[in-house]
Short mmCIF file of C-alpha atoms in Angstrom, two decimals:
data_model
loop_
_atom_site.label_atom_id
_atom_site.label_comp_id
_atom_site.label_asym_id
_atom_site.label_seq_id
_atom_site.Cartn_x
_atom_site.Cartn_y
_atom_site.Cartn_z
CA MET A 1 139.27 48.34 61.03
CA ALA A 2 137.33 49.50 58.38
CA ALA A 3 134.31 47.26 56.59
CA ALA A 4 135.22 45.79 53.08
CA GLY A 5 134.28 48.32 50.53
CA THR A 6 134.35 51.05 52.82
CA PRO A 7 136.46 54.20 50.99
CA LEU A 8 139.05 55.26 53.62
CA LEU A 9 140.43 58.17 51.80
CA THR A 10 138.97 60.87 49.64
CA VAL A 11 140.98 62.71 46.77
CA MET A 12 139.76 66.09 45.75
CA ASP A 13 141.37 68.36 42.97
CA ILE A 14 140.33 71.42 44.21
CA PHE A 15 142.54 73.33 41.66
CA GLN A 16 139.78 73.36 39.41
CA VAL A 17 135.91 73.21 41.31
CA ILE A 18 131.96 72.78 39.47
CA ALA A 19 129.40 74.85 41.12
CA ARG A 20 126.10 74.00 40.27
CA ALA A 21 123.19 76.03 39.90
CA HIS A 22 119.18 75.74 39.54
CA ILE A 23 117.92 77.68 36.87
CA PRO A 24 114.29 78.66 35.61
CA GLN A 25 113.15 76.62 32.70
CA PRO A 26 112.90 79.98 30.71
CA GLU A 27 116.07 81.38 31.39
CA ALA A 28 117.86 77.58 31.10
CA ALA A 29 116.78 78.00 28.00
CA LEU A 30 119.14 80.45 26.91
CA LEU A 31 121.81 79.30 28.36
CA LYS A 32 124.36 76.78 26.22
CA VAL A 33 127.58 74.79 27.19
CA GLY A 34 130.56 77.22 26.68
CA ASP A 35 128.84 80.35 27.97
CA LYS A 36 131.06 82.43 30.29
CA ALA A 37 129.94 82.55 33.71
CA LYS A 38 131.29 84.12 37.27
CA ILE A 39 131.24 82.25 40.44
CA THR A 40 131.63 84.92 43.64
CA VAL A 41 131.96 84.16 47.15
CA PRO A 42 129.27 85.74 49.15
CA GLY A 43 131.78 88.46 51.43
CA GLU A 44 134.34 88.70 48.69
CA ASP A 45 134.28 91.55 45.80
CA ASN A 46 136.31 89.68 42.94
CA PRO A 47 134.30 86.63 41.20
CA VAL A 48 136.11 83.61 39.63
CA GLU A 49 135.60 83.33 36.27
CA GLY A 50 134.29 79.97 34.60
CA LYS A 51 131.99 78.53 32.01
CA ILE A 52 129.02 76.56 31.65
CA THR A 53 130.03 72.91 31.20
CA VAL A 54 126.31 71.29 31.68
CA VAL A 55 122.82 72.60 30.91
CA SER A 56 120.90 69.49 32.08
CA PRO A 57 118.55 68.29 29.38
CA ALA A 58 115.85 67.15 32.52
CA LEU A 59 113.67 69.68 33.96
CA ASP A 60 113.56 69.23 37.86
CA PRO A 61 109.53 68.21 38.48
CA ASN A 62 109.44 69.47 41.97
CA SER A 63 111.21 72.83 41.32
CA THR A 64 110.73 73.40 37.87
CA THR A 65 114.15 73.94 37.47
CA VAL A 66 117.18 72.86 35.40
CA GLU A 67 120.72 72.35 36.68
CA VAL A 68 123.59 73.62 35.27
CA TRP A 69 127.16 73.25 35.88
CA VAL A 70 129.69 76.23 35.85
CA GLN A 71 133.37 74.72 36.28
CA ALA A 72 136.22 77.37 36.92
CA LYS A 73 139.84 77.54 37.78
CA ASN A 74 140.87 77.83 41.55
CA PRO A 75 144.42 78.15 41.66
CA ASP A 76 144.66 79.94 44.89
CA GLN A 77 142.05 77.65 46.10
CA ARG A 78 139.20 80.48 47.22
CA LEU A 79 136.57 78.09 46.52
CA LYS A 80 136.28 75.40 48.97
CA PRO A 81 134.09 72.14 48.41
CA GLY A 82 130.36 72.70 49.61
CA THR A 83 130.47 76.49 50.24
CA SER A 84 127.69 78.25 49.13
CA VAL A 85 128.48 80.83 46.23
CA GLN A 86 126.54 83.20 43.64
CA VAL A 87 126.65 82.19 39.84
CA SER A 88 126.25 84.70 37.38
CA MET A 89 125.72 83.80 33.68
CA LEU A 90 125.15 85.69 30.72
CA ALA A 91 122.53 84.42 28.81
CA GLN A 92 121.61 87.04 26.14
CA THR A 93 122.56 90.64 25.38
CA VAL A 94 119.43 92.97 24.19
CA PRO A 95 121.14 96.37 23.03
CA ASP A 96 119.04 99.48 24.20
CA ALA A 97 116.46 97.33 26.11
CA LEU A 98 113.30 99.26 27.34
CA LEU A 99 113.45 98.47 31.14
CA ILE A 100 111.18 99.33 33.87
CA PRO A 101 110.45 98.59 37.30
CA ALA A 102 109.23 95.44 37.97
CA ALA A 103 106.04 97.00 40.12
CA GLY A 104 105.14 98.79 37.51
CA LEU A 105 103.96 95.93 35.66
CA LEU A 106 100.43 94.37 35.83
CA THR A 107 99.60 91.13 35.33
CA ALA A 108 95.84 90.11 34.38
CA GLN A 109 94.49 86.54 35.41
CA ASP A 110 94.53 85.56 32.08
CA GLY A 111 98.35 86.31 31.86
CA THR A 112 98.16 89.64 29.65
CA THR A 113 100.55 92.68 30.64
CA SER A 114 100.31 95.95 30.96
CA VAL A 115 101.33 99.24 32.71
CA MET A 116 99.74 102.53 33.71
CA VAL A 117 100.98 105.56 31.00
CA VAL A 118 100.44 109.02 32.56
CA SER A 119 99.10 111.41 30.36
CA ALA A 120 100.45 114.89 29.98
CA ASP A 121 97.47 116.03 31.58
CA ASN A 122 98.29 113.62 34.82
CA HIS A 123 95.73 110.85 34.05
CA ALA A 124 96.71 107.16 34.09
CA HIS A 125 95.70 105.16 31.38
CA GLN A 126 96.16 101.06 30.97
CA LYS A 127 98.54 100.26 28.07
CA ARG A 128 99.07 96.20 27.01
CA VAL A 129 102.67 95.59 26.82
CA ARG A 130 104.71 92.33 25.67
CA VAL A 131 107.86 91.32 28.47
CA GLY A 132 110.80 89.83 27.18
CA ILE A 133 113.78 89.48 30.10
CA ARG A 134 112.99 89.50 33.63
CA GLN A 135 116.25 90.35 35.84
CA GLY A 136 116.00 91.38 39.67
CA ASP A 137 113.39 94.16 40.12
CA GLN A 138 113.53 95.16 36.27
CA VAL A 139 111.65 93.98 33.35
CA GLN A 140 112.34 94.50 29.74
CA ILE A 141 109.31 95.70 27.41
CA VAL A 142 109.45 94.36 24.12
CA GLU A 143 106.47 95.92 22.65
CA GLY A 144 103.78 98.62 23.64
CA LEU A 145 105.70 101.33 25.27
CA GLN A 146 108.34 104.00 24.45
CA ALA A 147 111.32 105.15 25.45
CA GLY A 148 110.63 108.69 27.43
CA GLU A 149 106.75 107.55 28.18
CA ARG A 150 106.05 108.20 31.76
CA LEU A 151 104.20 105.43 33.70
CA VAL A 152 102.90 104.91 37.23
CA ALA A 153 106.14 103.09 39.06
CA SER A 154 104.58 101.41 42.18
CA GLY A 155 100.89 101.33 43.37
CA ALA A 156 99.05 100.95 39.87
CA TYR A 157 96.98 97.72 41.16
CA GLY A 158 93.35 98.52 41.39
CA LEU A 159 94.02 102.45 39.77
CA PRO A 160 91.17 102.76 37.45
CA ASP A 161 91.78 104.01 33.85
CA ASN A 162 91.71 107.29 32.97
CA ALA A 163 92.02 108.10 36.89
CA LYS A 164 93.42 111.70 37.57
CA ILE A 165 97.41 111.24 39.84
CA LYS A 166 99.49 113.48 41.59
CA ILE A 167 103.12 113.20 40.60
CA GLU A 168 105.09 112.86 44.11
CA ASN A 169 108.90 113.89 43.21
CA GLN A 170 110.67 111.10 45.15
CA ASN A 171 113.95 113.53 45.43
CA GLU A 172 111.55 116.19 47.89
CA LYS A 173 110.68 113.53 50.39
#
């Protein structure tokens, strides 16, 4: 016999599910209720379409993230309560964005960012840039670099300005 006040049964509606994600504050600021999202179960190819239903107004002080809820229909019950999933949300689209590898971005102690641009005579020159959206291993450059300019994609830390460099073709390795 159960004690008074103890639940005997929990009823769940799994034809609609909610995935909770913790998003860094700068990215969460771009999200709004109603934005489209996708929920993917690890190991499966077909994501489940959903939409953002909650963007918490509070910041988690321990992780400096914002909790975001994504609700999705689950008619075939592929998503099970408690399952770890990957949530993808499109916060902003930037047409014709200039992207560089994140490894090519240099950040100074004062927070300024730069890249090492390669001149026609194969000398590396430090050039200040302003960054936009960071996604995975790529960074958007919004100011300071032009499309077509060559840059040192990795290993630029400690490289002095105006250093002569040798270009290696990655395809020959």
